[in-house]
mmCIF file of C-alpha atoms in Angstrom:
data_model
loop_
_atom_site.group_PDB
_atom_site.id
_atom_site.type_symbol
_atom_site.label_atom_id
_atom_site.label_comp_id
_atom_site.label_asym_id
_atom_site.label_seq_id
_atom_site.Cartn_x
_atom_site.Cartn_y
_atom_site.Cartn_z
ATOM 1 C CA UNK A 173 32.066 -13.128 14.966
ATOM 2 C CA UNK A 174 33.991 -14.143 12.361
ATOM 3 C CA UNK A 175 32.989 -17.738 11.906
ATOM 4 C CA UNK A 176 29.546 -16.276 12.351
ATOM 5 C CA UNK A 177 30.020 -14.414 9.097
ATOM 6 C CA UNK A 178 32.106 -17.076 7.451
ATOM 7 C CA UNK A 179 29.091 -19.513 7.740
ATOM 8 C CA UNK A 180 26.283 -16.871 6.457
ATOM 9 C CA UNK A 181 29.127 -16.547 3.388
ATOM 10 C CA UNK A 182 28.353 -19.909 2.863
ATOM 11 C CA UNK A 183 25.140 -19.871 3.061
ATOM 12 C CA UNK A 184 24.832 -17.269 0.617
ATOM 13 C CA UNK A 185 27.316 -18.638 -1.585
ATOM 14 C CA UNK A 186 24.799 -21.624 -2.024
ATOM 15 C CA UNK A 187 21.162 -20.668 -1.758
ATOM 16 C CA UNK A 188 21.786 -16.510 -2.357
ATOM 17 C CA UNK A 189 21.006 -15.564 1.359
ATOM 18 C CA UNK A 190 21.006 -16.041 4.656
ATOM 19 C CA UNK A 191 20.317 -14.415 7.648
ATOM 20 C CA UNK A 192 21.592 -14.669 11.147
ATOM 21 C CA UNK A 193 19.336 -13.577 14.123
ATOM 22 C CA UNK A 194 21.202 -12.306 17.332
ATOM 23 C CA UNK A 195 24.296 -11.489 15.821
ATOM 24 C CA UNK A 196 24.820 -8.439 18.391
ATOM 25 C CA UNK A 197 24.997 -8.406 21.950
ATOM 26 C CA UNK A 198 22.253 -6.318 23.479
ATOM 27 C CA UNK A 199 24.761 -3.342 24.007
ATOM 28 C CA UNK A 200 26.645 -3.473 21.116
ATOM 29 C CA UNK A 201 23.063 -3.284 19.344
ATOM 30 C CA UNK A 202 21.880 -0.334 21.600
ATOM 31 C CA UNK A 203 25.153 1.518 20.748
ATOM 32 C CA UNK A 204 24.264 1.193 17.063
ATOM 33 C CA UNK A 205 20.789 2.321 17.922
ATOM 34 C CA UNK A 206 21.702 4.841 19.672
ATOM 35 C CA UNK A 207 24.320 5.761 16.039
ATOM 36 C CA UNK A 208 21.743 5.306 14.010
ATOM 37 C CA UNK A 209 19.586 8.309 16.012
ATOM 38 C CA UNK A 210 22.790 10.258 15.660
ATOM 39 C CA UNK A 211 22.748 9.879 12.093
ATOM 40 C CA UNK A 212 19.207 11.088 11.389
ATOM 41 C CA UNK A 213 19.244 13.896 13.712
ATOM 42 C CA UNK A 214 22.622 14.922 11.537
ATOM 43 C CA UNK A 215 22.856 17.411 8.641
ATOM 44 C CA UNK A 216 23.425 14.494 6.343
ATOM 45 C CA UNK A 217 21.410 14.320 3.233
ATOM 46 C CA UNK A 218 18.365 12.238 2.760
ATOM 47 C CA UNK A 219 17.022 9.905 -0.042
ATOM 48 C CA UNK A 220 13.734 8.477 -0.852
ATOM 49 C CA UNK A 221 11.051 10.643 0.987
ATOM 50 C CA UNK A 222 14.277 11.227 4.061
ATOM 51 C CA UNK A 223 13.905 7.583 4.810
ATOM 52 C CA UNK A 224 17.788 6.449 3.946
ATOM 53 C CA UNK A 225 21.134 8.597 4.671
ATOM 54 C CA UNK A 226 23.980 6.984 2.460
ATOM 55 C CA UNK A 227 27.284 7.598 3.924
ATOM 56 C CA UNK A 228 30.582 7.000 1.774
ATOM 57 C CA UNK A 229 33.173 5.477 3.898
ATOM 58 C CA UNK A 230 34.797 8.955 3.996
ATOM 59 C CA UNK A 231 32.029 10.161 5.788
ATOM 60 C CA UNK A 232 31.116 6.815 7.843
ATOM 61 C CA UNK A 233 34.735 7.351 9.529
ATOM 62 C CA UNK A 234 32.572 9.808 11.477
ATOM 63 C CA UNK A 235 31.044 6.591 13.142
ATOM 64 C CA UNK A 236 33.470 4.836 14.335
ATOM 65 C CA UNK A 237 32.500 1.843 15.756
ATOM 66 C CA UNK A 238 30.238 1.462 12.027
ATOM 67 C CA UNK A 239 33.344 2.144 10.527
ATOM 68 C CA UNK A 240 35.290 -0.611 12.086
ATOM 69 C CA UNK A 241 32.259 -2.697 11.379
ATOM 70 C CA UNK A 242 32.700 -2.037 7.828
ATOM 71 C CA UNK A 243 36.039 -2.448 7.754
ATOM 72 C CA UNK A 244 35.654 -6.061 9.793
ATOM 73 C CA UNK A 245 32.825 -7.016 7.336
ATOM 74 C CA UNK A 246 35.624 -6.230 4.315
ATOM 75 C CA UNK A 247 38.026 -8.161 5.244
ATOM 76 C CA UNK A 248 36.210 -11.467 6.189
ATOM 77 C CA UNK A 249 34.280 -11.245 2.842
ATOM 78 C CA UNK A 250 37.746 -10.176 0.937
ATOM 79 C CA UNK A 251 39.338 -13.500 2.981
ATOM 80 C CA UNK A 252 36.667 -15.777 1.991
ATOM 81 C CA UNK A 253 36.166 -15.486 -1.567
ATOM 82 C CA UNK A 254 39.628 -14.888 -1.988
ATOM 83 C CA UNK A 255 39.269 -11.497 -3.338
ATOM 84 C CA UNK A 256 39.272 -7.979 -2.818
ATOM 85 C CA UNK A 257 36.069 -6.063 -1.741
ATOM 86 C CA UNK A 258 34.991 -2.885 -1.540
ATOM 87 C CA UNK A 259 32.314 -0.828 0.241
ATOM 88 C CA UNK A 260 30.764 2.209 -2.178
ATOM 89 C CA UNK A 261 28.148 2.895 0.813
ATOM 90 C CA UNK A 262 26.377 2.290 3.606
ATOM 91 C CA UNK A 263 22.629 2.986 4.218
ATOM 92 C CA UNK A 264 20.949 4.008 7.413
ATOM 93 C CA UNK A 265 17.186 3.721 7.303
ATOM 94 C CA UNK A 266 14.626 4.815 9.334
ATOM 95 C CA UNK A 267 11.436 3.123 8.468
ATOM 96 C CA UNK A 268 8.174 4.636 10.558
ATOM 97 C CA UNK A 269 5.394 2.790 9.560
ATOM 98 C CA UNK A 270 2.605 4.250 12.077
ATOM 99 C CA UNK A 271 3.103 7.695 10.759
ATOM 100 C CA UNK A 272 3.382 6.463 7.115
ATOM 101 C CA UNK A 273 2.048 9.930 5.042
ATOM 102 C CA UNK A 274 2.655 7.950 1.224
ATOM 103 C CA UNK A 275 0.429 4.786 1.417
ATOM 104 C CA UNK A 276 2.498 3.914 -1.886
ATOM 105 C CA UNK A 277 6.087 4.064 -1.062
ATOM 106 C CA UNK A 278 6.978 -0.269 -1.230
ATOM 107 C CA UNK A 279 5.394 0.189 -5.000
ATOM 108 C CA UNK A 280 8.156 2.526 -5.244
ATOM 109 C CA UNK A 281 12.433 2.338 -5.180
ATOM 110 C CA UNK A 282 14.210 0.985 -3.523
ATOM 111 C CA UNK A 283 11.509 -0.801 -2.022
ATOM 112 C CA UNK A 284 10.053 -2.725 -5.151
ATOM 113 C CA UNK A 285 11.643 -6.128 -5.789
ATOM 114 C CA UNK A 286 14.299 -5.346 -8.500
ATOM 115 C CA UNK A 287 17.134 -6.158 -10.077
ATOM 116 C CA UNK A 288 20.057 -3.532 -10.275
ATOM 117 C CA UNK A 289 21.941 -3.063 -13.659
ATOM 118 C CA UNK A 290 25.441 -3.483 -11.569
ATOM 119 C CA UNK A 291 25.260 -6.543 -9.131
ATOM 120 C CA UNK A 292 26.809 -5.690 -5.880
ATOM 121 C CA UNK A 293 26.812 -8.390 -2.325
ATOM 122 C CA UNK A 294 24.457 -6.644 -0.256
ATOM 123 C CA UNK A 295 24.665 -6.981 3.916
ATOM 124 C CA UNK A 296 21.342 -5.872 5.818
ATOM 125 C CA UNK A 297 21.567 -5.272 9.496
ATOM 126 C CA UNK A 298 17.909 -5.407 11.280
ATOM 127 C CA UNK A 299 18.218 -3.725 14.488
ATOM 128 C CA UNK A 300 14.419 -4.093 15.279
ATOM 129 C CA UNK A 301 12.454 -7.117 15.106
ATOM 130 C CA UNK A 302 10.843 -7.816 11.527
ATOM 131 C CA UNK A 303 8.218 -9.225 10.319
ATOM 132 C CA UNK A 304 7.259 -10.504 6.630
ATOM 133 C CA UNK A 305 4.280 -8.334 5.021
#
C-alpha cells in the first residue's frame, strides 16, 4: 500500500492527479462498502440532497477501519511531502443515478467544475466501477 501511494503522490506532484486501480483487496473493498452502508443507515447529517455524509476525524473514529486508513494515508502523505498534513473532513457520497429526481444536479456544487477558495489535497476512493460521462 505504501509504495502504491508514494508512486501515486509522485504522479500527483508531477501531473496534479493520479489514478490507482485495484488498490484494495476484494475483502477490503467489501468491508468499505459495508461501512459506507452503515454510515448512510445511521443518523448522520447529510448534505447536497442527502447524497453526502461529511465526517470529521472525531466522528470517523466510530468506523475503525476507515479511521485507520485515513490516519495511514495522512502519515504517508506527510512523509512524502516532508510536512504535516491533516484531514479536516472525510466525505462519503452516495450516487443514485437510476433514481435521480433532480436531473440538473451535475450543474450544482459539488459536481460542477470549480476551484476551491482554499486549496486542498483530495483523495477520492471509488468502490464501484466509474466511467467518464
